[in-house]
Coordinates of C-alpha atoms and ligand atoms in Angstrom, one line a residue:
X208 CA -30.1 -24.8 -24.2
X209 CA -28.9 -21.2 -23.7
X210 CA -26.1 -22.4 -21.5
X211 CA -24.6 -24.0 -24.6
X212 CA -25.1 -20.9 -26.7
X213 CA -22.8 -18.1 -25.7
X214 CA -21.3 -15.9 -28.3
X215 CA -18.1 -15.7 -26.2
X216 CA -17.7 -19.4 -26.1
X217 CA -15.0 -20.7 -28.5
X218 CA -15.8 -23.9 -30.3
X219 CA -13.9 -25.9 -27.8
X220 CA -13.0 -29.6 -27.9
X221 CA -15.7 -30.1 -25.2
X222 CA -18.4 -28.6 -27.3
X223 CA -17.4 -30.4 -30.4
X224 CA -17.5 -33.7 -28.6
X225 CA -21.2 -33.3 -28.2
X226 CA -22.2 -33.4 -31.9
X227 CA -25.9 -34.0 -31.1
X228 CA -26.2 -30.8 -29.1
X229 CA -24.3 -28.9 -31.7
X230 CA -26.4 -30.1 -34.6
X231 CA -29.7 -29.4 -32.8
X232 CA -28.3 -26.0 -31.7
X233 CA -27.2 -24.9 -35.1
X234 CA -30.5 -26.1 -36.8
X235 CA -32.6 -24.0 -34.4
X236 CA -30.8 -20.7 -34.1
X237 CA -32.1 -17.6 -35.8
X238 CA -30.3 -15.5 -38.3
X239 CA -29.6 -12.9 -35.6
X240 CA -28.1 -15.6 -33.5
X241 CA -26.0 -16.8 -36.4
X242 CA -24.6 -13.3 -36.6
X243 CA -23.6 -13.5 -33.0
X244 CA -21.6 -16.7 -33.5
X245 CA -19.2 -14.6 -35.5
X246 CA -18.3 -12.8 -32.3
X247 CA -15.0 -14.0 -31.1
X248 CA -14.0 -15.0 -27.6
X249 CA -11.9 -12.3 -26.1
X250 CA -8.1 -12.3 -26.3
X251 CA -6.4 -12.1 -23.0
X252 CA -3.2 -10.3 -22.3
X253 CA -1.7 -10.3 -18.8
X254 CA 1.1 -7.8 -18.4
X255 CA 2.9 -8.8 -15.2
X256 CA 5.4 -6.3 -13.9
X257 CA 8.2 -7.3 -11.5
X258 CA 8.4 -5.7 -8.1
X259 CA 6.2 -2.7 -8.9
X260 CA 4.5 -1.3 -5.8
X261 CA 1.0 0.0 -4.9
X262 CA 2.2 3.6 -5.2
X263 CA 4.3 3.4 -8.4
X264 CA 1.8 4.4 -11.1
X265 CA 0.3 7.9 -11.6
X266 CA -3.2 6.5 -11.3
X267 CA -2.2 5.1 -7.8
X268 CA -0.8 8.4 -6.6
X269 CA 2.7 8.6 -8.0
X270 CA 3.8 12.2 -8.8
X271 CA 7.5 11.8 -9.7
X272 CA 6.9 9.0 -12.1
X273 CA 4.9 9.4 -15.3
X274 CA 2.8 6.5 -16.5
X275 CA 0.4 7.9 -19.0
X276 CA -0.3 4.6 -20.8
X277 CA -1.2 2.8 -17.7
X278 CA -3.2 5.8 -16.4
X279 CA -5.2 5.9 -19.6
X280 CA -5.8 2.2 -19.4
X281 CA -7.2 2.7 -15.9
X282 CA -9.6 5.3 -17.2
X283 CA -10.9 2.8 -19.8
X284 CA -11.2 -0.1 -17.4
X285 CA -11.5 -1.0 -13.7
X286 CA -8.9 0.0 -11.3
X287 CA -8.7 -2.1 -8.2
X288 CA -7.5 -0.7 -4.8
X289 CA -7.7 -4.0 -3.0
X290 CA -6.1 -6.5 -5.3
X291 CA -3.2 -8.6 -4.2
X292 CA -0.6 -11.0 -5.5
X293 CA -0.6 -14.5 -4.0
X294 CA 2.9 -14.0 -2.6
X295 CA 5.4 -11.3 -1.8
X296 CA 8.1 -12.7 -4.1
X297 CA 8.3 -13.7 -7.7
X298 CA 8.4 -17.4 -8.0
X299 CA 5.6 -18.4 -5.7
X300 CA 3.5 -15.5 -7.0
X301 CA 3.9 -16.6 -10.6
X302 CA 3.5 -20.3 -9.7
X303 CA 0.1 -19.5 -8.1
X304 CA -1.0 -17.3 -11.0
X305 CA -0.3 -20.0 -13.6
X306 CA -1.5 -23.0 -11.6
X307 CA -4.3 -21.6 -9.3
X308 CA -2.6 -23.4 -6.5
X309 CA -0.9 -21.9 -3.4
X310 CA 2.8 -22.2 -3.9
X311 CA 3.3 -23.1 -0.2
X312 CA 1.6 -26.4 -0.9
X313 CA 4.6 -27.4 -3.0
X314 CA 7.2 -25.5 -1.0
X315 CA 7.9 -23.3 -4.0
X316 CA 10.0 -20.2 -3.2
X317 CA 12.6 -18.2 -5.1
X318 CA 14.5 -20.6 -7.2
X319 CA 18.2 -20.8 -8.1
X320 CA 18.8 -20.1 -11.7
X321 CA 19.5 -23.7 -12.5
X322 CA 16.4 -25.2 -10.8
X323 CA 14.2 -27.8 -12.4
X324 CA 10.7 -26.8 -13.6
X325 CA 8.2 -26.4 -10.7
X326 CA 5.1 -26.9 -12.8
X327 CA 5.1 -30.5 -13.9
X328 CA 4.0 -31.3 -17.5
X329 CA 0.4 -32.6 -17.4
X330 CA -0.6 -30.1 -14.7
X331 CA -3.6 -28.0 -15.8
X332 CA -2.3 -24.5 -16.1
X333 CA -4.0 -21.3 -17.1
X334 CA -2.4 -21.5 -20.6
X335 CA -3.1 -25.2 -21.0
X336 CA -6.7 -24.7 -20.0
X337 CA -7.1 -21.8 -22.4
X338 CA -5.5 -24.0 -25.1
X339 CA -8.2 -26.5 -24.6
X340 CA -10.7 -23.6 -25.1
X341 CA -9.3 -22.7 -28.5
X342 CA -6.6 -20.2 -27.6
X343 CA -3.1 -19.8 -28.9
X344 CA -0.9 -19.1 -25.9
X345 CA 2.4 -17.2 -25.6
X346 CA 4.8 -16.5 -22.8
X347 CA 7.2 -13.6 -23.2
X348 CA 9.6 -12.3 -20.6
X349 CA 10.8 -13.4 -17.2
X350 CA 10.1 -17.1 -16.4
X351 CA 11.8 -18.0 -13.1
X352 CA 9.7 -21.1 -12.6
X353 CA 12.5 -23.5 -13.3
X354 CA 13.5 -25.4 -16.5
X355 CA 14.2 -28.9 -17.4
X356 CA 15.1 -31.3 -14.6
X357 CA 17.6 -29.0 -13.0
X358 CA 21.3 -28.4 -13.8
X359 CA 20.2 -27.7 -17.4
X360 CA 22.5 -28.1 -20.3
X361 CA 21.7 -24.8 -22.1
X362 CA 23.5 -26.0 -25.3
X363 CA 20.6 -28.4 -26.0
X364 CA 16.8 -28.1 -26.3
X365 CA 15.7 -27.4 -22.8
X366 CA 12.8 -29.6 -21.7
X367 CA 10.4 -29.3 -19.9
X368 CA 10.0 -25.6 -20.6
X369 CA 7.0 -23.3 -20.8
X370 CA 6.2 -25.0 -24.1
X371 CA 5.6 -28.2 -22.2
X372 CA 3.1 -26.8 -19.7
X373 CA 0.7 -25.0 -22.0
X374 CA 2.4 -22.3 -24.0
X375 CA 2.5 -22.6 -27.8
X376 CA 5.2 -20.0 -28.0
X377 CA 7.8 -18.8 -25.5
X378 CA 10.6 -16.2 -25.4
X379 CA 12.0 -16.0 -22.0
X380 CA 14.7 -15.0 -19.6
X381 CA 15.3 -18.3 -17.8
X382 CA 15.3 -16.9 -14.3
X383 CA 15.8 -13.2 -13.5
X384 CA 18.0 -10.4 -14.8
X385 CA 20.4 -10.8 -11.8
X386 CA 20.9 -14.5 -12.3
X387 CA 22.9 -16.5 -14.8
X388 CA 22.5 -17.6 -17.6
X389 CA 22.1 -14.1 -19.1
X390 CA 20.6 -15.4 -22.4
X391 CA 17.2 -15.6 -24.0
X392 CA 15.4 -18.9 -24.8
X393 CA 13.0 -19.0 -27.6
X394 CA 10.9 -22.1 -27.8
X395 CA 13.3 -24.0 -25.5
X396 CA 16.5 -23.1 -27.2
X397 CA 19.1 -20.4 -26.4
X398 CA 18.9 -17.6 -29.0
X399 CA 22.0 -16.8 -30.9
X400 CA 24.2 -19.5 -29.4
X401 CA 27.4 -20.4 -31.2
X402 CA 27.9 -24.1 -31.0
X403 CA 31.7 -23.6 -31.0
X404 CA 31.4 -21.6 -27.8
X405 CA 29.3 -23.7 -25.5
X406 CA 27.7 -22.2 -22.5
X407 CA 28.3 -23.4 -19.0
X408 CA 26.4 -22.5 -15.9
X409 CA 27.0 -23.3 -12.2
X410 CA 25.5 -22.1 -9.0
X411 CA 28.0 -24.0 -6.9
X412 CA 31.5 -23.4 -8.3
X413 CA 33.3 -21.1 -10.6
X414 CA 33.3 -22.2 -14.3
X415 CA 35.5 -20.7 -17.0
X416 CA 37.7 -17.7 -16.7
X417 CA 35.2 -14.8 -16.7
X418 CA 35.9 -12.3 -13.9
X419 CA 33.6 -12.1 -10.9
X420 CA 32.3 -9.1 -9.1
X421 CA 33.9 -10.3 -5.9
X422 CA 37.4 -10.5 -7.3
X423 CA 37.2 -7.6 -9.8
X424 CA 35.0 -4.9 -8.4
X425 CA 36.9 -2.4 -10.5
X426 CA 35.3 -3.9 -13.6
X427 CA 31.7 -3.2 -12.5
X428 CA 29.6 -0.4 -13.9
X429 CA 27.1 -1.0 -11.0
X430 CA 28.5 -1.6 -7.6
X431 CA 27.0 -4.2 -5.2
X432 CA 25.1 -3.4 -2.1
X433 CA 24.7 -7.1 -1.2
X434 CA 25.3 -10.4 -2.9
X435 CA 25.4 -10.4 -6.7
X436 CA 29.2 -10.9 -6.7
X437 CA 29.7 -13.8 -9.1
X438 CA 30.2 -13.7 -12.9
X439 CA 30.4 -10.3 -14.5
X440 CA 28.1 -10.1 -17.6
X441 CA 27.8 -6.8 -19.5
X442 CA 29.6 -5.0 -16.7
X443 CA 27.2 -6.2 -14.0
X444 CA 28.0 -9.1 -11.7
X445 CA 25.3 -11.7 -11.1
X446 CA 24.1 -14.5 -8.9
X447 CA 25.8 -17.7 -10.2
X448 CA 28.7 -18.5 -12.5
X449 CA 28.6 -18.7 -16.3
X450 CA 31.1 -19.0 -19.1
X451 CA 30.9 -19.4 -22.9
X452 CA 27.9 -18.6 -25.1
X453 CA 29.1 -15.0 -25.5
X454 CA 27.2 -14.5 -28.7
X455 CA 24.0 -15.1 -26.9
X456 CA 24.5 -12.8 -23.9
X457 CA 21.9 -10.2 -23.5
X458 CA 22.5 -6.5 -23.0
X459 CA 20.5 -5.3 -20.1
X460 CA 19.8 -1.9 -21.6
X461 CA 18.1 -3.6 -24.6
X462 CA 16.0 -6.0 -22.6
X463 CA 12.8 -4.1 -22.4
X464 CA 12.9 -3.4 -26.1
X465 CA 13.7 -7.0 -27.1
X466 CA 10.9 -8.6 -25.1
X467 CA 8.4 -6.0 -25.9
X468 CA 9.0 -6.6 -29.6
X469 CA 8.5 -10.3 -29.1
X470 CA 5.3 -9.7 -27.3
X471 CA 4.1 -7.4 -30.1
X472 CA 5.1 -9.9 -32.7
X473 CA 3.2 -12.7 -30.9
X474 CA 0.1 -10.5 -31.1
X475 CA 0.6 -9.7 -34.7
X476 CA 1.3 -13.3 -35.6
X477 CA -1.9 -14.5 -33.9
X478 CA -4.2 -11.7 -34.6
X479 CA -6.7 -13.9 -36.4
X480 CA -7.1 -16.3 -33.5
X481 CA -8.1 -16.0 -29.9
X482 CA -4.8 -15.6 -28.1
X483 CA -3.5 -15.5 -24.5
X484 CA -0.3 -13.6 -23.9
X485 CA 1.5 -13.8 -20.6
X486 CA 3.9 -10.9 -20.9
X487 CA 6.1 -10.9 -17.8
X488 CA 8.4 -7.9 -18.0
X489 CA 11.9 -7.7 -16.5
X490 CA 11.1 -4.2 -15.4
X491 CA 11.5 -3.2 -12.6
X492 CA 13.6 -6.0 -11.1
X493 CA 17.3 -5.5 -10.5
X494 CA 19.6 -4.8 -12.1
X495 CA 17.8 -1.7 -13.2
X496 CA 19.4 -0.7 -16.5
X497 CA 17.0 1.5 -18.5
X498 CA 17.6 2.0 -22.2
X499 CA 19.1 5.3 -23.3
X500 CA 15.8 6.9 -24.0
X501 CA 14.6 6.3 -20.4
X502 CA 17.8 6.9 -18.4
X503 CA 17.3 10.0 -16.3
X504 CA 13.7 10.4 -17.6
X505 CA 11.9 10.3 -14.2
X506 CA 12.2 12.5 -11.2
X507 CA 13.1 9.8 -8.8
X508 CA 16.2 8.0 -10.1
X509 CA 16.8 4.8 -12.0
X510 CA 13.9 3.0 -10.3
X511 CA 11.5 5.6 -11.6
X512 CA 13.2 5.4 -15.0
X513 CA 12.4 1.7 -15.4
X514 CA 8.8 2.2 -14.2
X515 CA 8.5 4.7 -17.1
X516 CA 10.1 2.1 -19.4
X517 CA 7.5 -0.4 -18.2
X518 CA 4.8 2.1 -19.0
X519 CA 6.2 2.4 -22.5
X520 CA 6.0 -1.4 -22.9
X521 CA 2.4 -1.3 -21.9
X522 CA 1.8 1.4 -24.5
X523 CA 3.4 -0.7 -27.2
X524 CA 1.0 -3.5 -26.5
X525 CA -2.0 -1.2 -26.4
X526 CA -1.1 0.5 -29.6
X527 CA -0.5 -2.8 -31.3
X528 CA -3.9 -4.0 -30.3
X529 CA -5.4 -0.8 -31.5
X530 CA -3.7 -0.9 -34.9
X531 CA -4.9 -4.4 -35.4
X532 CA -8.5 -3.5 -34.5
X533 CA -8.3 -5.9 -31.5
X534 CA -8.6 -3.3 -28.7
X535 CA -12.4 -3.7 -28.2
X536 CA -12.3 -7.5 -27.7
X537 CA -9.1 -7.9 -25.8
X538 CA -8.9 -8.2 -22.0
X539 CA -5.7 -6.4 -20.8
X540 CA -4.6 -6.7 -17.3
X541 CA -1.7 -4.8 -15.8
X542 CA -0.4 -5.8 -12.4
X543 CA 2.7 -6.8 -10.5
X544 CA 4.0 -10.1 -9.1
X545 CA 4.7 -8.6 -5.7
X546 CA 5.4 -5.3 -3.9
X547 CA 8.3 -3.0 -4.2
X548 CA 11.9 -3.0 -3.0
X549 CA 14.2 -0.1 -3.2
X550 CA 17.6 -1.6 -2.5
X551 CA 17.7 -5.1 -3.8
X552 CA 21.4 -5.8 -3.9
X553 CA 22.9 -3.3 -6.4
X554 CA 24.0 0.2 -5.4
X555 CA 22.1 1.8 -8.3
X556 CA 21.2 5.1 -6.6
X557 CA 17.5 4.0 -6.2
X558 CA 17.6 4.8 -2.5
X559 CA 19.4 8.1 -2.8
X560 CA 17.2 9.5 -5.6
X561 CA 13.8 8.5 -4.4
X562 CA 12.9 12.2 -4.0
X563 CA 9.9 11.5 -1.7
X564 CA 8.4 8.9 -4.0
X565 CA 6.4 6.3 -2.0
X566 CA 6.7 3.0 -3.9
X567 CA 4.1 1.3 -1.7
X568 CA 2.0 4.4 -1.2
X569 CA 0.8 4.6 2.4
X570 CA 1.1 0.9 2.9
X571 CA 3.6 -0.7 5.4
X572 CA 6.2 -3.1 4.2
X573 CA 7.8 -4.2 1.0
X574 CA 8.6 -7.2 -1.2
X575 CA 9.4 -10.3 0.9
X576 CA 7.1 -9.4 3.7
X577 CA 3.5 -10.0 4.9
X578 CA 2.5 -6.4 5.5
X579 CA 0.3 -5.0 2.8
X580 CA 3.2 -3.4 0.9
X581 CA 4.4 -6.9 0.0
X582 CA 1.3 -8.1 -1.8
X583 CA -1.2 -5.3 -2.3
X584 CA -0.4 -4.4 -5.9
X585 CA -1.8 -2.2 -8.7
X586 CA -4.3 -4.1 -10.7
X587 CA -6.1 -2.7 -13.8
X588 CA -8.3 -4.6 -16.2
X589 CA -9.7 -3.3 -19.4
X590 CA -12.1 -5.0 -21.9
X591 CA -13.8 -2.1 -23.8
X592 CA -16.4 -4.3 -25.3
X593 CA -17.7 -5.5 -22.0
X594 CA -16.3 -3.7 -19.0
X595 CA -17.6 -0.3 -17.9
X596 CA -14.9 2.0 -16.6
X597 CA -14.8 2.4 -12.9
X598 CA -13.0 1.6 -9.7
X599 CA -13.3 -1.3 -7.3
X600 CA -12.4 -1.8 -3.7
X601 CA -13.5 -5.5 -3.7
X602 CA -10.7 -7.8 -2.5
X603 CA -9.3 -9.5 -5.5
X604 CA -6.4 -11.9 -5.1
X605 CA -5.1 -12.5 -8.6
X606 CA -4.7 -16.2 -7.9
X607 CA -8.4 -16.1 -8.8
X608 CA -7.7 -15.2 -12.4
X609 CA -7.5 -18.9 -13.3
X610 CA -11.0 -19.9 -12.1
X611 CA -12.4 -16.6 -13.4
X612 CA -11.0 -17.2 -16.9
X613 CA -12.3 -20.8 -16.7
X614 CA -15.7 -19.4 -16.1
X615 CA -15.4 -16.8 -18.8
X616 CA -14.4 -19.4 -21.4
X617 CA -16.7 -22.1 -20.1
X618 CA -14.1 -24.5 -18.9
X619 CA -15.4 -26.7 -16.1
X620 CA -12.7 -27.1 -13.4
X621 CA -12.7 -30.5 -11.9
X622 CA -11.2 -32.2 -8.9
X623 CA -8.0 -30.4 -7.7
X624 CA -7.6 -28.4 -10.9
X625 CA -6.7 -24.8 -9.9
X626 CA -7.6 -25.9 -6.4
X627 CA -7.0 -22.6 -4.6
X628 CA -8.4 -20.3 -7.3
X629 CA -12.0 -19.1 -6.9
X630 CA -14.2 -17.7 -9.6
X631 CA -14.4 -13.9 -9.3
X632 CA -15.3 -13.1 -12.8
X633 CA -18.2 -10.7 -11.9
X634 CA -15.9 -8.7 -9.7
X635 CA -13.2 -8.8 -12.3
X636 CA -15.6 -7.4 -14.9
X637 CA -16.8 -4.7 -12.5
X638 CA -20.3 -6.1 -12.2
X639 CA -20.0 -7.2 -8.5
X640 CA -19.3 -4.7 -5.8
X641 CA -19.4 -6.9 -2.7
X642 CA -16.7 -9.4 -1.5
X643 CA -17.2 -12.8 -3.1
X644 CA -14.7 -14.6 -0.8
X645 CA -14.7 -15.5 2.8
X646 CA -11.0 -14.9 3.2
X647 CA -7.8 -13.9 1.3
X648 CA -4.6 -15.7 2.0
X649 CA -1.1 -14.4 1.2
X650 CA 2.3 -15.9 1.7
X651 CA 5.9 -14.8 1.9
X652 CA 8.8 -16.5 0.2
X653 CA 9.2 -19.1 3.0
X654 CA 5.6 -20.1 2.9
X655 CA 4.7 -18.0 6.0
X656 CA 1.0 -17.1 5.8
X657 CA -1.2 -14.1 6.6
X658 CA -5.0 -14.1 6.3
X659 CA -7.5 -11.3 5.6
X660 CA -11.2 -11.6 6.4
X661 CA -13.5 -8.6 6.2
X662 CA -11.7 -5.6 7.7
X663 CA -9.2 -7.7 9.6
X664 CA -5.8 -9.2 8.9
X665 CA -3.8 -11.6 11.0
X666 CA -0.1 -12.2 10.6
X667 CA 0.3 -15.1 13.0
X668 CA 3.4 -16.0 14.9
X669 CA 3.6 -19.3 13.0
X670 CA 4.4 -17.3 9.9
X671 CA 7.9 -16.7 11.5
X672 CA 7.6 -13.1 10.0
X673 CA 6.7 -11.7 13.5
X674 CA 7.7 -12.4 17.1
X675 CA 4.0 -12.4 18.2
X676 CA 0.6 -12.4 16.6
X677 CA -0.2 -9.2 14.8
X678 CA -3.8 -8.3 14.0
X679 CA -4.8 -5.2 12.1
X680 CA -8.1 -3.5 11.2
X681 CA -7.3 -2.6 7.6
X682 CA -10.4 -0.4 7.2
X683 CA -9.3 1.9 10.0
X684 CA -5.6 1.3 9.9
X685 CA -4.5 0.4 6.3
X686 CA -0.9 1.2 7.2
X687 CA -0.9 -1.5 9.9
X688 CA 0.3 0.6 12.8
X689 CA -1.8 -0.6 15.7
X690 CA -1.5 -4.3 16.6
X691 CA -4.9 -5.3 18.0
X692 CA -4.1 -8.9 18.8
X693 CA -4.2 -8.4 22.6
X694 CA -7.6 -6.7 22.5
X695 CA -9.2 -9.1 20.0
X696 CA -8.1 -12.5 21.1
X697 CA -11.2 -14.4 19.9
X698 CA -10.8 -12.8 16.4
X699 CA -7.1 -13.8 16.3
X700 CA -8.1 -17.4 17.0
X701 CA -10.9 -17.5 14.5
X702 CA -8.6 -16.2 11.8
X703 CA -5.9 -18.7 12.9
X704 CA -8.5 -21.4 12.5
X705 CA -9.1 -20.4 8.8
X706 CA -5.4 -21.0 8.1
X707 CA -5.3 -24.3 9.9
X708 CA -8.4 -25.5 8.0
X709 CA -7.0 -24.5 4.7
X710 CA -3.7 -26.3 5.4
X711 CA -5.7 -29.4 6.5
X712 CA -8.0 -29.3 3.5
X713 CA -6.4 -30.1 0.3
X714 CA -9.5 -29.3 -1.7
X715 CA -11.1 -25.9 -2.2
Ligands
LIG117 CA1 9.1 -10.0 -8.3

């Protein structure tokens, strides 16, 4: 009987379907237990940064960037030193987070800005699962998981969109800050679009008469270092061509403020219900254009400035929760979709002004790669009502958030639902201090894999990320400097077998 009576359990559809159990349950509970039923299931807020590295926050060792809001959150929650994103680039990482499925199974990599939606309506997603458990769900910020059926007409309602795969509310950048179209979509429609000035987007040929970065570099306020030479929007040239829809074009320097306000509004509008907010900031992806208040604010150039801007966004969310008296019973997670990159295609001074800042800390590698710098990311979770503050070095791949929240909210995953996500809720809540998984799998953008088991990590030649097998003992050599593959041939083969088995086995 007790398994049905959990004060954290929302009155879900599943529970309501079993009227007999409910009636007998409610007739037998004590007054004290009745009081407990008033306790609400926790709100869940995931704040997903873009391209922030393991060494980018003060609480992870950064000295030239100040992140007081994040550092304070770490003091109130659990700070992980061995958490990782599922992939070393955005799209596959986000796909895995929201579906609980490895992105390589569906060949999902970085998408063009006009790609069709990668998560098919009807798929159980983290938000649609939480919807079934009584949550109101919101998606604010960068999407980059495709929209519609591809080649979207942005003058019409865009379907499928986040609203069709589990989100009650969405306010998004369709792809990334450096890709067209440079407009916001709110609940599947472009915000502020003038129907007399229709918007046109192409990734294959020039549309309209807007100047491009390639033909008119003199018009750019931010020069290119690589790519990004198509339509100029707000003085910055992008990937892809776009024309029309000028009243809807975003201003890069306002972006953090606009989406943070939308995230705050979502919380305020849903304060009376359990809510799930997926707040995927644009910071600190390129183009890095901080607002006036953060420009020049850090000691390591524009990249540091936008990290501090990200910290401000986190602070706005936290202060909103506090002001609404929701702080105690809200799970807040701050992490990043993949590791850092310093020069990502714009000559914005990030490289020249690093000033000794180590974006990936002592880790080797960056975004795009399979070394630890590509996927080991900051990860902080806070839930004052339940989680005791502390630190954890237990491996926690955040693809496991899906199954962990399923457990927390008493959703029974079935069949291939969230097939690659494993329940790590005890670890997440700081109650378990031992590894709960046999292995951790990570991927790069092309679906190349690396596997970690115990102290060891294999980047196999099949990943195409290396010219020969690379094996590292992360306990002794976290910076991956000594390739032990030749000395540990049996271990290499046993780790290789894990990957072969996972690929062969379509079920967890
Ligand atoms: Ca990213």
